[in-house]
Structures are given as C-alpha cells and as structure tokens.
Amino acid sequence: MDARRVHAEQAGAGTISGSSEGASVNEYTRREEVRATFIASAILVLCIAVAVLRLVTVEGRLIPDPSARRKADESEARLAPARACALAGEKLIAEIEVFKELAKSARMPDPTEGGAPPARPAPARRPAGNAPAPKPKEPDKQLAWASAQPSYKQAKILAGCRAATDEAIGARVSALPAWEAIAKAAAITPPGNAEAEQFEAAKQLLSLLADIPADKVAQATKDAEAAIRSTAERDRERANTAMVREPLPQGVFSRRVAVSVGVGLTVCALLISYLGVRAASMRRLATLLPLREAVRSGRPGMQAAEILKTAAAHNSGEPGIVIGAALGGLSAALLAPKDADLFVAGVMAGLLIGLGAQWAFRLAIGASRWRARATELAEVEKPAIPIVLALSGVKPGLEPEFIQFLRSLPPADAAAAVEKLASQAEERILAAADAGAAYGPGKPPG
C-alpha cells in the first residue's frame, strides 16, 4: 500500500498543473486518433488533387470536324448549278445565232434598224396586161416564237447565275451589258397562244439578245465553275483531315459545379471527422477532470474506474468516410473523367463505403487496444490507483467481459471493484517480492 500512497501524493501535487494541462484538447486526444486524422487528410489531399487535375484536363475524343464536312458538302452542292450555268452560257451563244437566222426566215424586222419607219418600197412594175402587182409577204408569226424559245430558255437559266458567278470570281465590267440584257430577256412574260402576242415577244427578245456579248457571260460562267470546283476540292481535302475535340457531355450539373460539389463533400467529411475527434477529447476532459478531486476526498477508485471505462470507447472521428470519399472520387475521376456527375456520385458512394469499412474495422479490433488506451489516459491523469495494477488483475482475453461487467456497475461499485483489483495485484506483487527476498538471490523457492 506504500506505493499507492506515494502515487496518491504525487497525483495530489500534480492536480493544479494537471488542471491547466487538461484544458488542452491534445492531451485527451488519442495518438491513434491523431494518426488516423493525419493519414486521412494526406490521402484526401493526394487523391482529390489527382482527381481534380484529371477532371480539369480531360478532353473529348478526336472526331472529324463537322463544320468542315458541312462546308465541303455545301461547296460540292454548288458544283451542279455552276456546271448548269456554264452549259447555259455556251448554249446561249449558239442559240442566239440560230435565232437570228430563223428571224430572217420568219421575216421579222431587223433590230438594228431601231424604231425608224421602214423605207417605202419602190413601186412594183405592173406586169403586162392589166394584172395586179404582187403583195409583199407577211411575217411568219408562228415561226418567230418557235425560233425564240431556245434562247429564252437559256436566258431564264442564266438570269439566276449572275449572283453565284459574281460571288465566285467577282463582277466583270465587260459582261455587265450582257447580264443586264439577259435579266431583261428572262423577265419577259411568256406569251399566250395568240400569234400576235408570240410575235411581239419574239421581236422583243431578238432586240435584247441579238447584239449582246454573250461570250463574256459564257466565259464568266466557265471561270466561276472552275473556281467553285477548286474550292470544293480544297474544302473536301480539308474535311478529310480536319479533326476537332468532341464536346464533353453535359450532366445534371455543369462541370465546374460538379467538381466543386465533389470537393466540397470531401472537405465536409474531413471537417466532420476533425470535429468528432475534438468533441471526444472535450468529452473525456469533461468526464475525467472533475474526478481528480475524488482522489482528495478518499475515492481514488472512481477516477481509475472512469479511466478504464473511457478507454473502452472506440476512437472518435470519421477517418473512414474521409478516406472513402477521397478514394471514391479518385476512382470516378480516373474511370470516367468525361462525366463530372460521376465524380459527385463516386464521392458520395465512397462516404457510405468508408463508413461501413470503418465500423467493420472497429468491430474487428474490439477491445484489443483497451489496455494501451487506458495506459495512455493514465499518463495524462496520473490516477492514485496505478492503472497498471488494475489492468494486471484482468486476464488476457477476458477484456470484453470485464468491460461489460464494469459498465453494468454503479459508479461506487465500479470504484470498489477497481480498488479491489489493484489491491489484489499489489498483494501478489508484494508476496512475490517477499518470497524472493526470503530465498535469496539465485535460490528457487520450495
């Protein structure tokens, strides 16, 4: 009992300093908890840094440039109209010549004479014998429009070619008169079935197209076709080689929001774990610090019993959810970096899996760390009853049963039980020491 009394005096002397020390959270924070929090924080920082870097730098797969393909298709679609315009320009030259020849056969007035009245023909010589003079032949109105229709058809085609031609090669001054005449010719309303209307339309068309520089228009349409063909070939060649990055899919959240939410969840998990550790250390402080007065009042067993009970509690903090969230987010970022929503899902799934793994680990450990934790608390509290004596009274392997028994007792009975265990252990130690002194050094008992 002398050792217990000396230890009690040391505890009483250190009460004041112990009170000031107990105000610090670190003193009542287990080394296991500090180590677990540090490891979880390090894993979190590393995993989330890699995950965020992967999510930020990921790019869509390379695909053919759709805009280049679309442009190539549009350029190729312009080839057929350009070819039709070039053919119409060539045909118009030939048709105008044919039209002019047929106009003579149809006895249509020559457009070069303008609006001047026709010269009065010389009076025909009367034939011998009182026969009447022959009448001049009338114009062939049916032939007039039939000869004008091919030129009219080509003019209608070419009238729609001017804009595309000017766009391809620019406006040419030399072809402007011909373009304007062709536009006026195309604007002529097709005549009905009346011969007079057809004849007037043919005359109007002949006056517009007879002397135009149709070759200038034909050359312009050929050059435009060549330019459009060259552009189409260049666009197709570019479309065959141009590649762009496919845009990343848009999920429920925008990419930036998803990454922020995932990182925020992991930070919240770390904060919860830290607050859990701090709450546990403050709870131990609030439980054990008042019991230091119990030593002065002659109840040292209450302090020792409470240390043993407190040591039986599992570690506080939630390092499992921190590590789980970090690994879950990292796995999602590495496996599916294009979908940022999966990063959030991975973090949330990791929280649950980590929590389950943490509790499974705690159940697997059981009371195996109880003795070390009780010794760690005793280093801080320095109880009057040495914890080593109380622990030596518990047989190895029976820690869970003893803890359950101790928790079931009222505080006074638990204190008495711990005092009794310490007394028995101390008596065994003293008896062994006395036996060793009686037989002398090197002599076995009995």
C-alpha positions as MATLAB code, in Angstrom:
seq = 'MDARRVHAEQAGAGTISGSSEGASVNEYTRREEVRATFIASAILVLCIAVAVLRLVTVEGRLIPDPSARRKADESEARLAPARACALAGEKLIAEIEVFKELAKSARMPDPTEGGAPPARPAPARRPAGNAPAPKPKEPDKQLAWASAQPSYKQAKILAGCRAATDEAIGARVSALPAWEAIAKAAAITPPGNAEAEQFEAAKQLLSLLADIPADKVAQATKDAEAAIRSTAERDRERANTAMVREPLPQGVFSRRVAVSVGVGLTVCALLISYLGVRAASMRRLATLLPLREAVRSGRPGMQAAEILKTAAAHNSGEPGIVIGAALGGLSAALLAPKDADLFVAGVMAGLLIGLGAQWAFRLAIGASRWRARATELAEVEKPAIPIVLALSGVKPGLEPEFIQFLRSLPPADAAAAVEKLASQAEERILAAADAGAAYGPGKPPG';
ca = [
       0.000    0.000    0.000;
       3.021    2.304    0.366;
       3.340    2.543   -3.420;
      -0.321    3.537   -3.706;
       0.084    6.205   -1.038;
       3.152    7.676   -2.686;
       1.387    7.685   -6.030;
      -1.615    9.428   -4.493;
       0.615   12.143   -3.044;
       2.200   12.665   -6.476;
      -1.236   12.891   -8.034;
      -2.352   15.442   -5.474;
       0.740   17.521   -6.056;
       0.130   17.495   -9.816;
      -3.547   18.369   -9.598;
      -3.058   22.074  -10.231;
      -0.683   21.571  -13.139;
      -2.887   18.767  -14.420;
      -5.892   21.063  -14.439;
      -4.129   23.554  -16.628;
      -2.856   20.780  -18.886;
      -6.319   19.244  -19.125;
      -7.655   22.383  -20.706;
      -5.754   21.430  -23.860;
      -7.634   19.268  -26.355;
      -4.469   17.474  -27.466;
      -3.884   15.889  -24.079;
      -7.141   13.961  -24.276;
      -6.854   13.179  -27.965;
      -5.594    9.667  -28.518;
      -2.487    9.177  -30.516;
      -4.448    6.761  -32.701;
      -6.984    9.461  -33.473;
      -4.280   11.972  -34.363;
      -2.536    9.426  -36.559;
      -5.794    8.421  -38.295;
      -6.742   12.058  -38.900;
      -3.336   12.835  -40.363;
      -3.385    9.784  -42.640;
      -6.937   10.540  -43.789;
      -6.015   14.165  -44.506;
      -2.939   13.159  -46.506;
      -4.910   10.606  -48.542;
      -7.658   13.160  -49.131;
      -5.273   15.837  -50.392;
      -3.424   13.478  -52.724;
      -6.495   11.736  -54.143;
      -8.578   14.850  -54.671;
      -5.641   16.722  -56.197;
      -5.163   13.950  -58.760;
      -8.931   13.677  -59.357;
      -9.415   17.409  -59.909;
      -6.377   17.573  -62.189;
      -7.801   14.712  -64.229;
     -11.252   16.271  -64.433;
      -9.910   19.681  -65.409;
      -7.501   18.456  -68.084;
      -9.684   15.780  -69.697;
     -10.620   16.389  -73.319;
     -13.163   14.857  -75.642;
     -12.077   12.319  -78.249;
     -10.926   13.481  -81.644;
     -13.660   13.380  -84.289;
     -13.890   14.682  -87.871;
     -14.687   18.375  -87.892;
     -18.447   18.593  -88.600;
     -18.203   22.216  -89.703;
     -15.503   21.341  -92.243;
     -17.600   18.466  -93.563;
     -20.660   20.668  -93.766;
     -18.699   23.329  -95.634;
     -17.341   20.720  -98.052;
     -20.854   19.415  -98.717;
     -22.095   22.936  -99.357;
     -19.219   23.612 -101.766;
     -19.904   20.388 -103.647;
     -23.601   21.220 -103.789;
     -22.698   24.409 -105.704;
     -20.929   22.428 -108.424;
     -24.052   21.199 -110.217;
     -25.652   24.676 -110.543;
     -22.285   26.115 -111.642;
     -21.973   23.440 -114.319;
     -25.532   24.135 -115.482;
     -24.746   27.846 -115.735;
     -21.606   27.184 -117.781;
     -23.535   24.950 -120.175;
     -26.302   27.554 -120.479;
     -23.719   30.226 -121.313;
     -22.289   28.101 -124.125;
     -25.708   27.205 -125.464;
     -26.900   30.809 -125.411;
     -24.201   31.823 -127.892;
     -25.288   29.127 -130.328;
     -28.999   29.703 -129.789;
     -28.702   33.448 -130.446;
     -27.073   32.759 -133.813;
     -29.768   30.249 -134.712;
     -32.434   32.685 -133.521;
     -31.080   35.446 -135.718;
     -31.048   33.200 -138.799;
     -34.559   31.963 -138.152;
     -35.728   35.523 -137.528;
     -34.735   36.374 -141.091;
     -36.629   33.389 -142.368;
     -39.663   34.460 -140.373;
     -39.353   37.921 -141.908;
     -39.019   39.552 -138.510;
     -37.826   43.195 -138.565;
     -34.108   43.685 -138.088;
     -33.496   45.046 -134.550;
     -30.553   47.063 -135.788;
     -32.921   49.349 -137.719;
     -34.317   50.619 -134.425;
     -37.716   52.305 -134.487;
     -37.210   54.118 -137.873;
     -40.099   53.626 -140.234;
     -39.354   51.154 -142.955;
     -38.417   52.579 -146.326;
     -41.209   52.723 -148.777;
     -40.591   50.033 -151.366;
     -40.205   51.042 -154.953;
     -43.391   50.731 -156.839;
     -43.562   47.427 -158.478;
     -43.655   47.381 -162.175;
     -47.007   46.425 -163.318;
     -46.955   43.298 -165.367;
     -48.018   43.339 -168.906;
     -51.613   43.049 -169.493;
     -53.595   44.683 -166.747;
     -52.538   42.076 -163.973;
     -52.284   43.471 -160.368;
     -48.849   43.934 -158.677;
     -47.819   41.172 -156.168;
     -48.312   41.959 -152.451;
     -45.316   41.819 -150.021;
     -45.171   38.620 -147.855;
     -46.372   38.831 -144.238;
     -44.048   37.781 -141.337;
     -44.309   34.149 -140.252;
     -45.564   34.706 -136.709;
     -45.669   31.049 -135.763;
     -42.014   30.545 -136.729;
     -40.989   33.699 -134.863;
     -41.752   32.464 -131.354;
     -40.654   28.911 -132.079;
     -37.238   30.226 -133.064;
     -37.101   32.445 -129.950;
     -37.949   29.812 -127.355;
     -34.485   28.106 -127.083;
     -32.779   31.469 -126.487;
     -35.479   32.429 -123.999;
     -34.930   29.146 -122.102;
     -31.180   29.706 -121.787;
     -31.733   33.316 -120.729;
     -34.055   32.136 -117.958;
     -31.346   29.755 -116.714;
     -28.569   32.332 -116.894;
     -30.606   35.003 -115.112;
     -30.232   33.030 -111.875;
     -26.497   32.532 -112.333;
     -25.288   36.090 -112.010;
     -25.147   36.257 -108.207;
     -23.245   32.967 -107.854;
     -20.885   33.876 -110.684;
     -20.079   37.301 -109.249;
     -19.553   35.738 -105.821;
     -17.101   33.193 -107.202;
     -14.969   35.416 -109.443;
     -16.194   38.944 -108.804;
     -18.192   41.212 -111.087;
     -16.684   41.685 -114.543;
     -17.379   45.019 -116.248;
     -17.141   43.522 -119.731;
     -20.009   41.138 -119.009;
     -22.343   43.660 -117.364;
     -24.251   44.654 -120.562;
     -24.869   41.026 -121.406;
     -26.022   40.225 -117.864;
     -28.474   43.132 -117.897;
     -29.866   42.133 -121.286;
     -30.244   38.526 -120.137;
     -32.085   39.678 -116.989;
     -34.497   41.754 -119.112;
     -34.995   38.857 -121.514;
     -35.757   36.469 -118.661;
     -38.275   38.958 -117.300;
     -40.380   38.772 -120.481;
     -43.734   37.197 -119.729;
     -44.267   34.065 -121.820;
     -46.919   34.850 -124.414;
     -50.192   33.062 -124.747;
     -51.467   31.144 -127.744;
     -52.246   34.259 -129.764;
     -49.887   34.627 -132.698;
     -49.704   38.399 -132.270;
     -48.504   38.049 -128.675;
     -45.950   35.433 -129.629;
     -44.655   37.596 -132.463;
     -44.285   40.656 -130.222;
     -42.489   38.630 -127.559;
     -40.108   37.215 -130.182;
     -39.349   40.673 -131.514;
     -38.649   41.969 -128.004;
     -36.381   39.027 -127.254;
     -34.499   39.475 -130.507;
     -33.951   43.150 -129.802;
     -32.458   42.309 -126.385;
     -30.209   39.377 -127.318;
     -29.184   39.993 -130.906;
     -26.045   42.013 -130.255;
     -25.086   41.232 -126.611;
     -21.536   39.984 -125.816;
     -22.787   36.541 -124.841;
     -19.257   35.174 -124.993;
     -18.319   37.324 -121.984;
     -21.077   35.750 -119.935;
     -20.147   32.273 -121.126;
     -16.500   32.818 -120.155;
     -17.527   34.212 -116.750;
     -19.675   31.154 -116.015;
     -16.831   28.821 -117.030;
     -14.387   30.638 -114.778;
     -16.906   30.571 -111.935;
     -17.351   26.821 -112.384;
     -13.585   26.307 -112.240;
     -13.292   28.453 -109.118;
     -16.159   26.642 -107.385;
     -14.673   23.256 -108.301;
     -11.293   24.276 -106.924;
     -12.900   25.489 -103.703;
     -14.909   22.278 -103.363;
     -11.794   20.135 -103.808;
      -9.899   22.195 -101.244;
     -12.791   22.027  -98.766;
     -13.155   18.273  -99.229;
      -9.439   17.729  -98.700;
      -9.582   19.762  -95.511;
     -12.718   17.942  -94.341;
     -10.931   14.604  -94.752;
      -8.125   15.668  -92.420;
      -9.641   18.257  -90.070;
     -10.253   16.916  -86.561;
     -11.800   18.554  -83.519;
     -12.341   17.574  -79.908;
     -15.763   16.179  -79.157;
     -17.514   18.344  -76.557;
     -17.739   16.780  -73.111;
     -21.219   15.607  -72.098;
     -23.325   17.977  -70.027;
     -24.756   16.265  -66.973;
     -27.136   17.309  -64.232;
     -24.567   19.819  -63.029;
     -22.196   21.884  -65.077;
     -18.639   20.586  -64.993;
     -17.386   23.332  -62.692;
     -20.300   22.922  -60.286;
     -19.907   19.136  -60.189;
     -16.211   19.373  -59.354;
     -16.928   21.999  -56.685;
     -19.672   19.870  -55.120;
     -17.466   16.769  -55.046;
     -14.540   18.603  -53.470;
     -16.900   20.311  -51.008;
     -18.264   16.940  -49.867;
     -14.777   15.626  -49.152;
     -13.885   18.773  -47.233;
     -17.094   18.432  -45.202;
     -16.195   14.805  -44.433;
     -12.771   15.898  -43.173;
     -14.342   18.645  -41.075;
     -16.843   16.202  -39.565;
     -14.030   13.818  -38.715;
     -11.992   16.561  -37.071;
     -14.961   17.850  -35.094;
     -15.692   14.290  -33.968;
     -12.170   13.912  -32.614;
     -12.352   17.264  -30.898;
     -15.771   16.511  -29.375;
     -14.494   13.216  -27.996;
     -11.421   14.822  -26.458;
     -13.559   17.528  -24.840;
     -15.949   14.864  -23.553;
     -13.060   12.964  -21.961;
     -11.846   16.232  -20.469;
     -15.276   16.981  -19.001;
     -15.537   13.435  -17.620;
     -12.089   12.903  -16.147;
     -11.063   16.359  -14.940;
     -13.672   16.615  -12.118;
     -12.657   13.152  -10.843;
      -9.255   14.461   -9.818;
     -10.975   15.877   -6.754;
     -12.196   12.386   -5.914;
      -8.613   11.461   -5.013;
      -8.526   14.172   -2.337;
     -11.854   13.045   -0.953;
     -10.597    9.498   -0.472;
     -12.265    7.910   -3.523;
      -9.349    7.096   -5.810;
     -11.189    4.127   -7.285;
     -13.724    6.331   -9.034;
     -11.038    8.026  -11.101;
      -9.403    4.748  -12.079;
     -12.752    3.132  -12.923;
     -13.729    6.032  -15.154;
     -10.366    5.861  -16.938;
     -10.972    2.184  -17.674;
     -14.485    2.904  -18.943;
     -13.341    5.804  -21.106;
     -10.528    3.717  -22.559;
     -13.067    1.085  -23.613;
     -14.763    3.523  -26.030;
     -13.705    3.289  -29.646;
     -11.748    6.020  -31.387;
     -13.661    9.129  -32.337;
     -13.586   10.899  -35.652;
     -14.625    9.533  -39.017;
     -11.430    8.842  -40.957;
     -13.261    6.113  -42.844;
     -15.616    8.498  -44.598;
     -12.717   10.831  -45.418;
     -10.644    8.076  -46.994;
     -13.710    6.547  -48.658;
     -14.776    9.852  -50.191;
     -11.248   10.514  -51.440;
     -10.841    7.066  -52.999;
     -14.364    7.102  -54.423;
     -13.843   10.470  -56.070;
     -10.436    9.428  -57.413;
     -11.829    6.185  -58.850;
     -14.677    8.007  -60.596;
     -12.312   10.654  -61.984;
      -9.912    8.035  -63.360;
     -12.544    5.650  -64.754;
     -14.992    8.197  -66.209;
     -13.330   11.635  -66.321;
     -15.648   12.917  -69.046;
     -18.756   12.726  -66.855;
     -18.295   15.079  -63.904;
     -21.576   13.920  -62.333;
     -19.973   10.530  -61.686;
     -17.313   12.294  -59.626;
     -20.010   13.506  -57.224;
     -21.611   10.040  -57.222;
     -18.220    8.439  -56.539;
     -17.572   10.741  -53.580;
     -21.000   10.016  -52.082;
     -20.666    6.268  -52.602;
     -17.197    6.407  -51.063;
     -18.637    8.130  -47.986;
     -21.008    5.227  -47.358;
     -18.488    2.518  -48.168;
     -15.860    4.185  -45.995;
     -18.274    4.460  -43.088;
     -19.110    0.763  -43.332;
     -15.450   -0.198  -43.585;
     -14.627    1.972  -40.571;
     -17.232    0.279  -38.364;
     -16.159   -3.159  -39.584;
     -12.591   -2.276  -38.621;
     -13.704   -1.117  -35.188;
     -15.633   -4.334  -34.615;
     -12.635   -6.375  -35.742;
     -10.341   -4.574  -33.299;
     -12.767   -4.935  -30.403;
     -11.082   -4.488  -27.030;
      -7.581   -5.319  -28.258;
      -6.484   -1.683  -27.813;
      -8.146   -1.214  -24.436;
      -5.038   -1.708  -22.313;
      -2.917    0.671  -24.431;
      -5.644    3.332  -24.392;
      -6.076    3.048  -20.619;
      -2.322    3.421  -20.162;
      -2.320    6.490  -22.431;
      -5.053    8.150  -20.359;
      -3.229    7.248  -17.155;
      -0.166    9.118  -18.416;
      -2.311   12.249  -18.576;
      -4.397   11.784  -15.388;
      -1.826   10.006  -13.168;
      -4.525    8.365  -11.029;
      -3.945    7.493   -7.360;
      -4.524    3.844   -8.168;
      -1.966    2.831  -10.777;
      -3.789    1.659  -13.882;
      -1.109   -0.971  -14.386;
      -2.247   -2.697  -11.179;
      -5.889   -2.636  -12.223;
      -5.083   -3.958  -15.684;
      -2.927   -6.764  -14.307;
      -5.999   -8.057  -12.495;
      -7.817   -8.658  -15.795;
      -6.829  -11.900  -17.519;
      -5.828  -11.528  -21.160;
      -8.672  -12.483  -23.474;
     -11.360  -11.528  -20.961;
     -11.224   -7.780  -21.655;
     -14.685   -7.575  -23.319;
     -16.360   -9.388  -20.453;
     -14.634   -7.207  -17.862;
     -15.555   -4.009  -19.696;
     -19.188   -5.080  -19.921;
     -19.161   -6.008  -16.218;
     -17.594   -2.693  -15.238;
     -20.114   -0.690  -17.258;
     -23.015   -2.512  -15.637;
     -21.970   -1.457  -12.121;
     -22.953    1.805  -10.426;
     -20.068    4.294  -10.058;
     -19.444    3.413   -6.372;
     -19.402   -0.350   -7.016;
     -17.210    0.093  -10.075;
     -14.748    2.131   -7.990;
     -14.728   -0.559   -5.306;
     -14.136   -3.282   -7.886;
     -11.193   -1.446   -9.361;
      -9.716   -0.800   -5.910;
     -10.056   -4.464   -5.088;
      -8.371   -5.497   -8.338;
      -5.491   -3.129   -7.655;
      -5.153   -4.349   -4.054;
      -5.057   -7.974   -5.146;
      -2.490   -7.221   -7.794;
      -0.399   -5.254   -5.310;
      -0.583   -8.074   -2.756;
       0.595  -10.567   -5.363;
       3.473   -8.310   -6.265;
       4.479   -7.834   -2.596;
       4.146  -11.541   -1.886;
       6.357  -12.364   -4.811;
       8.869   -9.767   -3.652;
       8.888  -11.146   -0.093;
       9.324  -14.691   -1.376;
      12.249  -13.634   -3.491;
      13.901  -11.863   -0.569;
      13.408  -14.882    1.747;
      15.116  -17.355   -0.540;
      17.866  -15.023   -1.505;
      19.230  -14.307   -4.925;
      19.657  -17.334   -7.147;
      17.709  -19.761   -4.890;
      14.430  -21.169   -6.121;
      11.504  -21.227   -3.704;
      10.490  -24.541   -2.053;
];
